[in-house]
């Protein structure tokens, strides 16, 4: 129908018959803006809560009905609004928070765009009651779908109450788009959490269907987290704190052993606002690298305080994405602060969090490498779990020590064994001992193998139980990743290359990953149809094992979801380690067992298999005492 708008001009060009550009009616503009600001009840909740915080409230109550679909009400005791402001606030770009463009650079309030109330009022029926302390009476304003209905004086408490009814009543398409009440309520809770975690000093209440779901009294962040997430979090959190010129970090991270299978508990806040930042998320996850299973996610609640001039918050209407000017430095500071906290927790496992305030954390010296701490123990791993009663509670805490060296220290007596020399096995033909033997020295400690799969030994403060296969996997895994790093870990060249045959499909895979294989010590060249020649093998691998090892690698390349494209070396090394590791059922001599333990404690993460499962756990004498002795 467009042509109907035009008539042919004399010159043969088309000119518009009438002006077609018109300012959109305000109500339509608001609706369009609402589409950006308010996607669901949770978004309205977020905006209202933020307004209450910006108003300086110390008590905020959120009341929702039908997951916010029929009603959302936020009541606060903040500064309130004058009669005029209570009307004005529904105008688009009505804000008290910035006056000039310059103010934008220094915004410290949560809102500033002046869009939220206008947007919400365009798609719902809104009642706003507000009273300033200095005023006798409050004022009640009603707006339906951007349409001003009424304003009248009302007697009410100091502060503001905004009630949003029937969200999207005039936009059926959006209303139909809403999810189940359960899901919408979950979204609301998420927004609620994001707000209450930034303001532990504010009292919050949450009602759903007239039932009080949550009451949060003023507290510190730790207590707020525990109030929100449950008492078990008292034991799960480690404080993080770092002050630098660029950024001040504070908050809590989860102990590695409590890492979750989902990303749920990951929170960054920048200048008091929840943000998402995949780059910084990486800085945290990287600090946990090798400390948690590859499919688990660390818990964190981290506040970043930066100069508002160095961030750009305005790149997204809902303002969860944020750009930092010096993101790379913040990444580095964050990464090292997290590592430091995990390390510190390992050093002082019995740290009492209630003392956090008096704790003075020294900053990391410039350029000081942060030791990757190595202790985490899987709380799920309970060797007694097959027994139903009595439930044994074992203290899984890491023993005290330096960074990743705790286990080494505990194993000191074993470490005193002087390493002997390995017999080089050039041809790889002669049977290699499964575990390279050290020169036997007088036995400092004895190791007991039980059930042909666990090694039990004592250390100064208790008993350690080691899973022989996981332990050996850890040793081999590191050996493979270190191929060529030192003469003793150099790949061995075979006197005669060994031929391996694979299927045509697999030949493709071998070609694909031949670069990776070479890094891990396998030099391979193609030799005719689906046949390859193996020239070198990783140190620690016997020639007789080549074929089966390659088969295992090919097999796992099919089951790994993204093949070996990501973290290929580690995955490959893991597969090989698993394949070659000593399995349950293999009995070990005293010397082999000792050697295994010695090599394990000298690895970089002795208590963790390459898959992130525990290789050992400590049953301390303290725990034993608790079990057997009566205390007064
Ligand atoms: P913004 O928060 O971006 O300024 P809003 O549309 O959310 O925009 O709010 C518009 C204005 O209404 C705010 O700037 C503030 O002056 C006022 N206002 C909104 N909610 C409250 C409240 N709970 N208490 C006091 N003033 C409020
Ligand atoms: Mg606002």
XYZ file of C-alpha atoms and ligand atoms in Angstrom:
660
model
C 0.000 0.000 0.000
C 3.037 2.198 0.178
C 2.522 3.572 -3.333
C -0.742 5.128 -2.298
C 1.192 7.563 -0.221
C 2.971 9.014 -3.187
C 2.012 11.011 -6.233
C 4.071 11.522 -9.251
C 5.728 14.917 -9.290
C 6.312 16.958 -12.410
C 9.929 15.985 -12.580
C 8.939 12.363 -12.515
C 10.258 11.792 -9.003
C 8.026 10.697 -6.191
C 7.219 13.100 -3.421
C 5.296 12.170 -0.287
C 1.630 13.016 -0.417
C 1.766 13.910 3.258
C 4.359 13.972 6.016
C 4.877 10.436 7.051
C 7.307 10.933 9.868
C 5.544 11.734 13.058
C 6.653 11.680 16.602
C 5.377 8.505 18.114
C 2.724 9.087 20.690
C 4.427 9.062 24.088
C 2.500 5.966 25.153
C 3.776 3.989 22.165
C 7.325 5.170 22.727
C 7.016 4.045 26.323
C 5.754 0.662 25.253
C 8.680 0.222 22.934
C 11.069 1.234 25.684
C 9.249 -1.112 28.016
C 10.073 -3.952 25.694
C 13.685 -3.301 26.461
C 13.432 -2.514 30.133
C 10.668 -4.855 31.224
C 10.720 -8.318 29.759
C 9.057 -10.067 32.644
C 7.873 -9.484 36.207
C 11.424 -9.943 37.462
C 12.605 -6.943 35.461
C 9.972 -4.737 37.066
C 10.989 -6.081 40.463
C 14.580 -5.164 39.758
C 13.729 -1.603 38.746
C 11.478 -1.009 41.729
C 13.978 -2.411 44.208
C 16.713 -0.289 42.702
C 14.592 2.827 42.960
C 13.990 2.108 46.636
C 17.696 1.707 47.214
C 18.467 4.885 45.332
C 15.944 6.596 47.608
C 18.102 5.719 50.597
C 15.732 3.205 52.158
C 16.778 1.023 55.082
C 13.763 -1.268 54.886
C 12.331 -2.658 51.677
C 9.456 -5.088 51.297
C 8.666 -6.913 48.095
C 5.237 -8.466 47.750
C 4.379 -10.564 44.727
C 1.236 -12.383 43.662
C 1.190 -15.068 40.999
C 4.903 -14.682 40.477
C 4.370 -11.002 39.815
C 1.945 -11.582 36.977
C -1.012 -10.115 38.814
C 0.797 -7.960 41.346
C 4.192 -6.650 42.315
C 4.467 -4.232 45.170
C 7.574 -2.644 46.615
C 7.272 -0.688 49.837
C 10.185 1.343 51.128
C 10.997 3.871 53.835
C 13.133 6.028 51.573
C 13.090 9.737 50.849
C 9.655 9.721 49.220
C 8.462 12.074 46.486
C 6.761 15.419 46.402
C 3.330 15.724 44.876
C 4.775 16.939 41.600
C 7.563 14.370 41.496
C 5.085 11.600 42.074
C 3.441 12.571 38.782
C 6.620 13.489 36.985
C 8.360 10.207 37.654
C 6.103 8.527 35.097
C 7.356 10.749 32.319
C 9.982 9.234 30.129
C 13.478 10.509 30.850
C 12.206 11.838 34.122
C 14.960 11.330 36.596
C 16.247 13.122 39.643
C 19.571 11.403 39.368
C 21.372 13.256 36.619
C 20.971 16.802 35.499
C 23.649 17.206 32.864
C 25.443 14.932 30.469
C 28.523 15.256 32.639
C 26.749 13.632 35.551
C 26.564 10.500 33.457
C 30.248 9.923 33.970
C 29.966 9.807 37.706
C 26.691 7.979 38.218
C 26.596 6.121 41.487
C 22.896 5.457 41.695
C 21.406 2.322 40.212
C 18.979 4.066 37.912
C 19.614 7.176 35.905
C 17.900 6.702 32.605
C 14.551 7.770 33.929
C 12.846 5.060 31.915
C 11.786 2.449 34.363
C 8.622 3.878 35.838
C 7.461 5.258 32.489
C 8.024 1.876 30.899
C 6.349 -0.097 33.634
C 3.375 2.265 33.695
C 2.915 1.837 29.952
C 2.261 -1.864 30.258
C 0.533 -2.188 33.604
C -1.801 -0.561 36.072
C 0.318 1.310 38.558
C -0.473 2.881 41.890
C 2.153 4.970 43.554
C 1.866 6.175 47.123
C 4.583 8.402 48.423
C 5.286 10.712 51.321
C 8.263 12.769 52.285
C 9.024 13.080 55.997
C 8.596 16.817 55.974
C 5.112 16.570 54.484
C 1.890 16.050 56.405
C 0.219 13.940 53.807
C 1.284 11.584 51.143
C 0.054 11.463 47.593
C -1.505 8.675 45.585
C -1.080 8.578 41.811
C -2.782 6.096 39.493
C -1.635 5.416 35.957
C -2.992 2.772 33.566
C -1.036 1.958 30.440
C 0.662 5.367 30.365
C -2.666 7.059 30.940
C -2.848 9.324 33.940
C -5.936 8.330 35.950
C -5.877 10.310 39.150
C -3.891 11.918 41.907
C -5.115 12.541 45.427
C -3.737 13.194 48.879
C -3.550 10.145 51.068
C -2.354 9.463 54.552
C 0.545 7.054 54.531
C 3.905 6.299 56.068
C 7.103 8.045 55.050
C 8.538 6.506 51.944
C 7.148 5.081 48.767
C 5.000 2.172 47.784
C 4.656 1.239 44.128
C 2.090 -1.356 43.135
C 2.223 -2.798 39.641
C -0.880 -4.744 38.685
C -1.544 -6.974 35.718
C 1.726 -6.580 33.944
C 1.324 -6.651 30.129
C -2.467 -6.433 30.462
C -2.454 -4.335 27.287
C 0.215 -6.351 25.455
C -1.308 -9.829 25.220
C 1.529 -11.112 23.068
C 3.967 -10.444 25.872
C 1.671 -11.713 28.540
C 1.277 -15.011 26.730
C 4.998 -15.186 26.455
C 5.479 -15.393 30.213
C 6.647 -18.655 31.655
C 5.117 -20.723 34.439
C 4.731 -19.159 37.854
C 7.478 -21.356 39.199
C 9.908 -20.110 36.625
C 8.865 -16.463 36.835
C 9.166 -16.598 40.599
C 12.620 -18.058 40.192
C 13.597 -15.113 37.990
C 12.230 -12.763 40.618
C 14.253 -14.484 43.312
C 17.346 -14.135 41.170
C 16.866 -10.392 40.858
C 16.035 -10.167 44.532
C 19.247 -12.001 45.438
C 21.314 -9.754 43.235
C 19.982 -6.729 45.048
C 20.057 -8.001 48.619
C 23.630 -9.216 48.284
C 24.826 -5.725 47.480
C 22.998 -4.252 50.452
C 23.408 -6.492 53.456
C 22.861 -3.424 55.634
C 19.275 -3.043 54.401
C 16.356 -5.015 55.795
C 14.488 -6.915 53.083
C 11.284 -8.885 53.211
C 9.814 -10.973 50.481
C 6.197 -12.078 50.424
C 4.700 -14.434 47.877
C 0.942 -15.038 47.932
C 0.798 -13.267 51.272
C 3.310 -15.667 52.761
C 6.562 -14.318 54.164
C 9.232 -16.154 52.195
C 12.275 -14.321 53.422
C 13.169 -11.815 56.061
C 16.692 -10.481 55.948
C 17.922 -8.357 58.808
C 20.804 -5.919 58.494
C 24.098 -7.810 58.595
C 27.435 -8.191 56.897
C 27.855 -9.883 53.528
C 28.824 -13.221 55.015
C 25.752 -13.350 57.202
C 23.562 -12.204 54.340
C 24.908 -14.968 52.137
C 24.242 -17.527 54.809
C 20.744 -16.150 55.440
C 20.008 -16.405 51.756
C 21.710 -19.653 50.866
C 21.502 -21.649 54.053
C 23.605 -22.408 57.099
C 25.810 -24.854 55.269
C 27.410 -21.866 53.554
C 29.032 -20.884 56.813
C 31.563 -23.589 56.104
C 31.752 -23.160 52.380
C 32.985 -19.646 51.866
C 36.424 -18.109 51.788
C 36.845 -14.333 51.994
C 38.446 -12.427 49.138
C 39.814 -8.967 49.545
C 42.267 -6.913 47.588
C 42.754 -3.199 47.426
C 44.553 -1.651 44.520
C 44.577 1.720 42.845
C 42.546 0.392 39.980
C 39.981 -1.705 41.769
C 38.969 -2.780 45.237
C 37.846 -6.357 45.456
C 35.847 -7.849 48.264
C 33.516 -10.742 48.774
C 33.496 -14.468 49.129
C 34.342 -17.445 47.025
C 33.315 -21.046 47.511
C 35.813 -23.592 48.661
C 36.886 -25.671 45.695
C 35.356 -28.822 47.090
C 31.918 -27.202 46.990
C 32.027 -26.284 43.328
C 28.652 -26.705 41.679
C 27.591 -28.528 38.569
C 25.720 -25.425 37.434
C 26.685 -21.799 37.117
C 23.976 -20.630 39.509
C 26.111 -19.126 42.232
C 28.337 -16.776 40.337
C 27.909 -13.111 41.150
C 29.920 -10.078 40.216
C 28.912 -6.668 41.426
C 30.484 -3.524 40.084
C 29.928 -0.400 42.149
C 26.957 -1.974 43.836
C 25.291 -3.350 40.760
C 25.040 -6.935 39.618
C 26.950 -7.411 36.400
C 27.770 -10.149 33.973
C 31.256 -10.289 32.613
C 32.454 -13.452 30.898
C 35.994 -12.151 30.775
C 36.240 -11.657 34.527
C 34.382 -14.894 35.070
C 37.240 -16.510 33.251
C 39.693 -14.873 35.640
C 37.943 -16.607 38.525
C 37.467 -19.965 36.876
C 41.059 -19.924 35.792
C 42.164 -19.497 39.408
C 40.321 -22.710 40.241
C 41.870 -24.517 37.340
C 42.790 -28.072 38.317
C 41.275 -27.544 41.737
C 37.806 -28.536 40.721
C 36.475 -31.081 38.249
C 36.328 -29.818 34.697
C 32.551 -29.906 34.634
C 32.095 -27.941 37.857
C 31.745 -24.205 38.459
C 33.144 -22.269 41.376
C 30.829 -20.265 43.589
C 31.652 -16.593 43.944
C 30.190 -13.341 45.197
C 32.640 -10.628 44.334
C 32.278 -6.902 44.595
C 34.419 -4.700 42.418
C 34.652 -1.071 43.344
C 36.075 1.067 40.569
C 36.100 4.713 39.666
C 32.746 5.199 37.885
C 34.578 7.142 35.212
C 36.380 3.989 34.165
C 33.305 1.950 33.370
C 30.654 2.168 30.769
C 27.402 0.895 32.184
C 25.168 2.247 29.551
C 25.785 -0.267 26.844
C 22.677 -2.272 27.684
C 19.306 -1.012 28.885
C 19.127 -3.471 31.713
C 22.648 -2.579 32.599
C 24.048 -5.968 33.492
C 26.777 -5.800 30.910
C 29.602 -3.518 31.796
C 32.784 -2.480 30.056
C 35.858 -1.769 32.124
C 38.507 0.537 30.779
C 41.393 -1.535 32.016
C 39.812 -4.957 31.896
C 43.100 -6.783 31.489
C 44.610 -5.442 34.661
C 41.427 -6.120 36.575
C 41.528 -9.650 35.219
C 45.050 -10.124 36.557
C 44.298 -8.627 39.960
C 41.153 -10.692 40.328
C 42.845 -13.874 39.241
C 45.677 -13.500 41.693
C 43.420 -12.400 44.542
C 41.362 -15.547 44.130
C 44.401 -17.767 44.002
C 45.727 -16.046 47.067
C 42.498 -16.583 48.956
C 42.343 -20.242 48.102
C 45.959 -20.581 49.121
C 45.347 -18.770 52.374
C 42.387 -20.983 53.127
C 44.568 -23.996 52.619
C 47.117 -22.560 54.983
C 44.675 -21.770 57.719
C 41.804 -24.120 57.164
C 40.231 -23.429 60.519
C 39.908 -19.746 59.787
C 36.966 -18.330 61.610
C 35.021 -16.170 59.264
C 33.474 -14.082 61.971
C 36.903 -12.594 62.522
C 37.081 -11.477 58.921
C 36.847 -7.817 59.819
C 39.940 -7.788 61.960
C 41.857 -9.760 59.425
C 44.384 -7.676 57.647
C 45.247 -9.224 54.351
C 48.574 -8.100 52.985
C 48.534 -7.210 49.297
C 50.403 -9.421 46.884
C 53.800 -7.949 46.220
C 54.212 -6.658 42.707
C 55.230 -9.389 40.298
C 55.038 -12.055 42.937
C 53.854 -15.296 41.409
C 50.849 -16.619 43.185
C 51.151 -20.262 44.081
C 48.373 -22.373 42.744
C 47.095 -24.112 45.818
C 46.457 -27.740 45.325
C 44.208 -29.054 47.997
C 40.603 -29.781 47.533
C 38.717 -32.742 48.708
C 35.440 -33.812 47.304
C 32.842 -33.688 50.071
C 30.723 -36.144 48.117
C 33.490 -38.643 48.501
C 32.690 -40.559 51.595
C 34.491 -43.850 51.795
C 31.941 -45.026 54.293
C 28.902 -44.116 52.343
C 27.859 -47.685 51.753
C 27.283 -48.037 55.454
C 24.061 -46.428 56.411
C 24.567 -45.867 60.118
C 26.289 -44.440 61.984
C 27.160 -41.532 59.731
C 30.798 -40.753 60.093
C 31.734 -37.151 59.802
C 35.275 -36.899 58.703
C 37.078 -33.651 58.619
C 38.140 -33.366 55.031
C 40.022 -30.201 55.511
C 43.374 -29.878 53.945
C 46.279 -30.216 56.269
C 48.200 -27.046 56.904
C 51.204 -26.433 54.743
C 52.531 -24.090 52.139
C 50.373 -23.549 49.108
C 50.471 -26.760 47.130
C 53.048 -28.332 49.338
C 50.930 -29.401 52.231
C 50.887 -32.985 51.234
C 54.595 -32.982 50.566
C 55.260 -31.680 54.027
C 53.092 -34.301 55.576
C 54.835 -36.936 53.601
C 58.262 -35.705 54.595
C 59.472 -39.036 55.861
C 58.735 -40.547 52.474
C 60.330 -37.702 50.630
C 63.547 -38.470 52.426
C 64.000 -41.498 50.250
C 66.719 -40.508 47.852
C 65.617 -40.880 44.328
C 67.503 -43.587 42.557
C 68.192 -43.822 38.854
C 65.808 -45.317 36.447
C 67.035 -47.994 34.163
C 66.699 -46.637 30.653
C 64.666 -48.988 28.504
C 65.777 -48.056 25.029
C 63.950 -50.666 23.093
C 60.948 -50.717 25.321
C 60.943 -54.488 24.781
C 61.834 -55.566 28.260
C 58.906 -55.391 30.638
C 58.993 -52.085 32.427
C 57.913 -51.923 35.994
C 54.516 -50.311 36.119
C 55.909 -47.706 38.432
C 59.523 -46.804 37.885
C 61.339 -48.040 40.952
C 63.490 -45.861 43.100
C 66.611 -47.135 44.687
C 65.370 -48.734 47.865
C 66.418 -46.967 51.002
C 65.650 -48.029 54.521
C 61.939 -48.032 55.047
C 60.855 -44.946 56.816
C 57.231 -45.612 56.491
C 55.364 -48.675 55.468
C 52.521 -48.758 53.067
C 49.679 -51.173 53.275
C 47.805 -52.107 50.146
C 44.239 -53.074 50.814
C 41.701 -54.633 48.511
C 44.331 -54.489 45.779
C 43.379 -50.913 45.114
C 43.998 -48.628 48.073
C 47.213 -47.679 49.719
C 47.186 -46.812 53.374
C 50.012 -45.061 55.088
C 50.557 -42.934 58.126
C 51.792 -39.388 58.305
C 52.577 -37.360 61.391
C 49.024 -36.264 61.982
C 46.972 -39.139 60.756
C 46.290 -41.819 58.221
C 46.197 -41.245 54.514
C 44.237 -43.474 52.169
C 45.227 -43.311 48.544
C 43.431 -44.635 45.516
C 46.188 -46.273 43.524
C 44.660 -45.781 40.107
C 43.795 -42.098 40.533
C 47.211 -41.482 42.037
C 48.936 -43.114 39.123
C 46.758 -41.193 36.685
C 47.888 -37.943 38.263
C 51.539 -38.970 37.941
C 51.261 -40.089 34.333
C 49.136 -37.116 33.372
C 51.821 -34.720 34.497
C 54.517 -36.833 32.961
C 52.800 -36.640 29.571
C 52.191 -32.932 29.779
C 55.827 -32.357 30.625
C 57.277 -34.391 27.767
C 60.570 -32.909 26.760
C 60.670 -30.372 29.590
C 63.679 -32.103 31.058
C 66.050 -34.817 29.860
C 64.395 -37.355 32.132
C 61.013 -36.696 30.552
C 62.171 -36.655 26.945
C 60.216 -38.852 24.553
C 62.053 -42.043 23.735
C 63.051 -42.732 20.155
C 62.321 -46.284 19.086
C 65.135 -48.196 17.407
C 62.684 -49.378 14.801
C 59.552 -47.371 14.200
C 56.412 -49.255 15.061
C 53.615 -49.583 12.532
C 50.037 -49.046 13.605
C 46.964 -49.745 11.540
C 43.698 -47.941 11.919
C 40.350 -47.730 10.124
C 39.938 -45.083 7.398
C 37.793 -42.943 9.728
C 40.330 -43.132 12.453
C 43.151 -42.331 10.063
C 41.472 -38.967 9.620
C 41.445 -38.445 13.363
C 45.082 -39.454 13.693
C 46.001 -36.868 11.051
C 43.918 -34.283 12.901
C 45.531 -34.800 16.231
C 49.051 -35.709 15.126
C 50.257 -32.283 16.261
C 48.826 -32.826 19.721
C 50.191 -36.336 19.843
C 53.620 -35.029 19.045
C 53.492 -32.548 21.885
C 52.790 -35.434 24.195
C 55.727 -37.435 22.919
C 54.338 -39.394 19.977
C 56.109 -38.587 16.761
C 54.008 -40.167 14.040
C 54.269 -40.185 10.277
C 51.894 -41.494 7.663
C 52.928 -44.692 5.943
C 50.548 -45.707 3.196
C 46.900 -46.570 3.478
C 45.583 -46.138 7.025
C 48.975 -47.058 8.337
C 51.205 -44.895 10.468
C 54.713 -45.135 11.796
C 55.417 -44.281 15.399
C 58.937 -42.968 15.879
C 58.949 -41.818 19.448
C 56.873 -42.630 22.495
C 56.354 -40.521 25.600
C 58.740 -41.381 28.353
C 56.974 -43.796 30.623
C 55.283 -45.651 27.781
C 56.418 -49.081 26.632
C 56.458 -49.992 22.962
C 54.032 -52.803 23.590
C 51.495 -50.278 24.812
C 51.494 -48.075 21.733
C 48.721 -49.717 19.757
C 46.295 -49.905 22.648
C 47.106 -46.385 23.704
C 46.394 -44.959 20.267
C 43.155 -46.929 20.181
C 42.132 -45.480 23.511
C 42.894 -41.986 22.288
C 40.829 -42.522 19.139
C 37.988 -43.908 21.176
C 37.888 -40.985 23.553
C 38.174 -38.477 20.730
C 34.771 -39.758 19.679
C 33.180 -39.414 23.068
C 34.685 -36.059 24.012
C 31.995 -33.588 23.009
C 34.169 -31.103 21.209
C 36.773 -33.656 20.245
C 40.210 -32.544 21.241
C 39.842 -29.076 19.842
C 39.732 -27.424 23.251
C 42.260 -28.166 25.925
C 43.311 -30.935 23.594
C 46.624 -31.626 25.222
C 45.133 -32.035 28.669
C 42.332 -34.232 27.408
C 44.712 -36.397 25.461
C 47.059 -36.664 28.404
C 44.142 -37.575 30.615
C 43.023 -40.325 28.280
C 46.494 -41.747 28.032
C 46.985 -41.569 31.774
C 43.728 -43.382 32.350
C 44.591 -46.050 29.842
C 48.035 -46.766 31.253
C 47.304 -46.336 34.928
C 47.511 -49.273 37.245
C 44.060 -50.583 37.810
C 42.369 -51.937 40.893
C 43.338 -55.551 41.317
C 46.994 -55.001 40.601
C 49.014 -55.784 43.668
C 51.957 -53.552 44.341
C 55.149 -54.360 46.094
C 56.156 -52.266 49.049
C 58.691 -50.498 46.884
C 56.261 -49.804 44.098
C 53.720 -48.468 46.538
C 56.288 -46.203 48.180
C 57.477 -44.966 44.850
C 53.953 -44.247 43.730
C 53.283 -42.165 46.811
C 56.570 -40.340 46.478
C 55.872 -39.376 42.905
C 52.334 -38.428 43.764
C 53.295 -36.006 46.500
C 55.808 -34.439 44.181
C 53.200 -33.758 41.553
C 51.564 -30.368 41.288
C 48.158 -31.409 42.570
C 48.759 -34.568 44.577
C 45.287 -34.975 45.907
C 43.430 -34.644 42.664
C 43.161 -37.011 39.736
C 43.289 -35.471 36.267
C 39.499 -35.816 36.236
C 39.203 -33.818 39.394
C 38.388 -36.725 41.662
C 40.232 -37.117 44.933
C 43.293 -39.311 44.895
C 43.530 -39.489 48.638
C 42.015 -38.399 51.849
C 43.310 -37.787 55.290
C 41.816 -39.311 58.378
C 43.436 -37.195 61.052
C 44.121 -38.378 64.555
C 41.963 -35.519 65.652
C 39.075 -37.068 63.764
C 39.830 -40.442 65.227
C 39.970 -38.966 68.697
C 36.596 -37.400 68.131
C 35.150 -40.725 67.107
C 36.535 -42.752 69.952
C 37.121 -40.520 72.901
C 34.615 -38.872 75.128
C 35.008 -35.183 75.512
C 33.851 -33.348 78.535
P 15.640 6.415 37.243
O 15.686 5.509 38.399
O 16.464 5.956 36.115
O 15.873 7.848 37.632
P 12.878 5.748 37.215
O 11.854 5.801 36.147
O 13.183 4.427 37.803
O 14.184 6.383 36.644
O 12.465 6.736 38.359
C 12.231 8.091 38.038
C 12.409 8.987 39.252
O 11.378 8.726 40.190
C 13.691 8.744 40.014
O 14.764 9.480 39.471
C 13.321 9.220 41.409
O 13.482 10.597 41.516
C 11.853 8.910 41.507
N 11.605 7.642 42.233
C 11.297 6.463 41.707
N 11.107 5.511 42.669
C 11.292 6.141 43.854
C 11.241 5.722 45.225
N 10.971 4.433 45.583
N 11.478 6.644 46.188
C 11.760 7.921 45.846
N 11.831 8.376 44.568
C 11.604 7.511 43.570
Mg 15.054 3.588 38.407
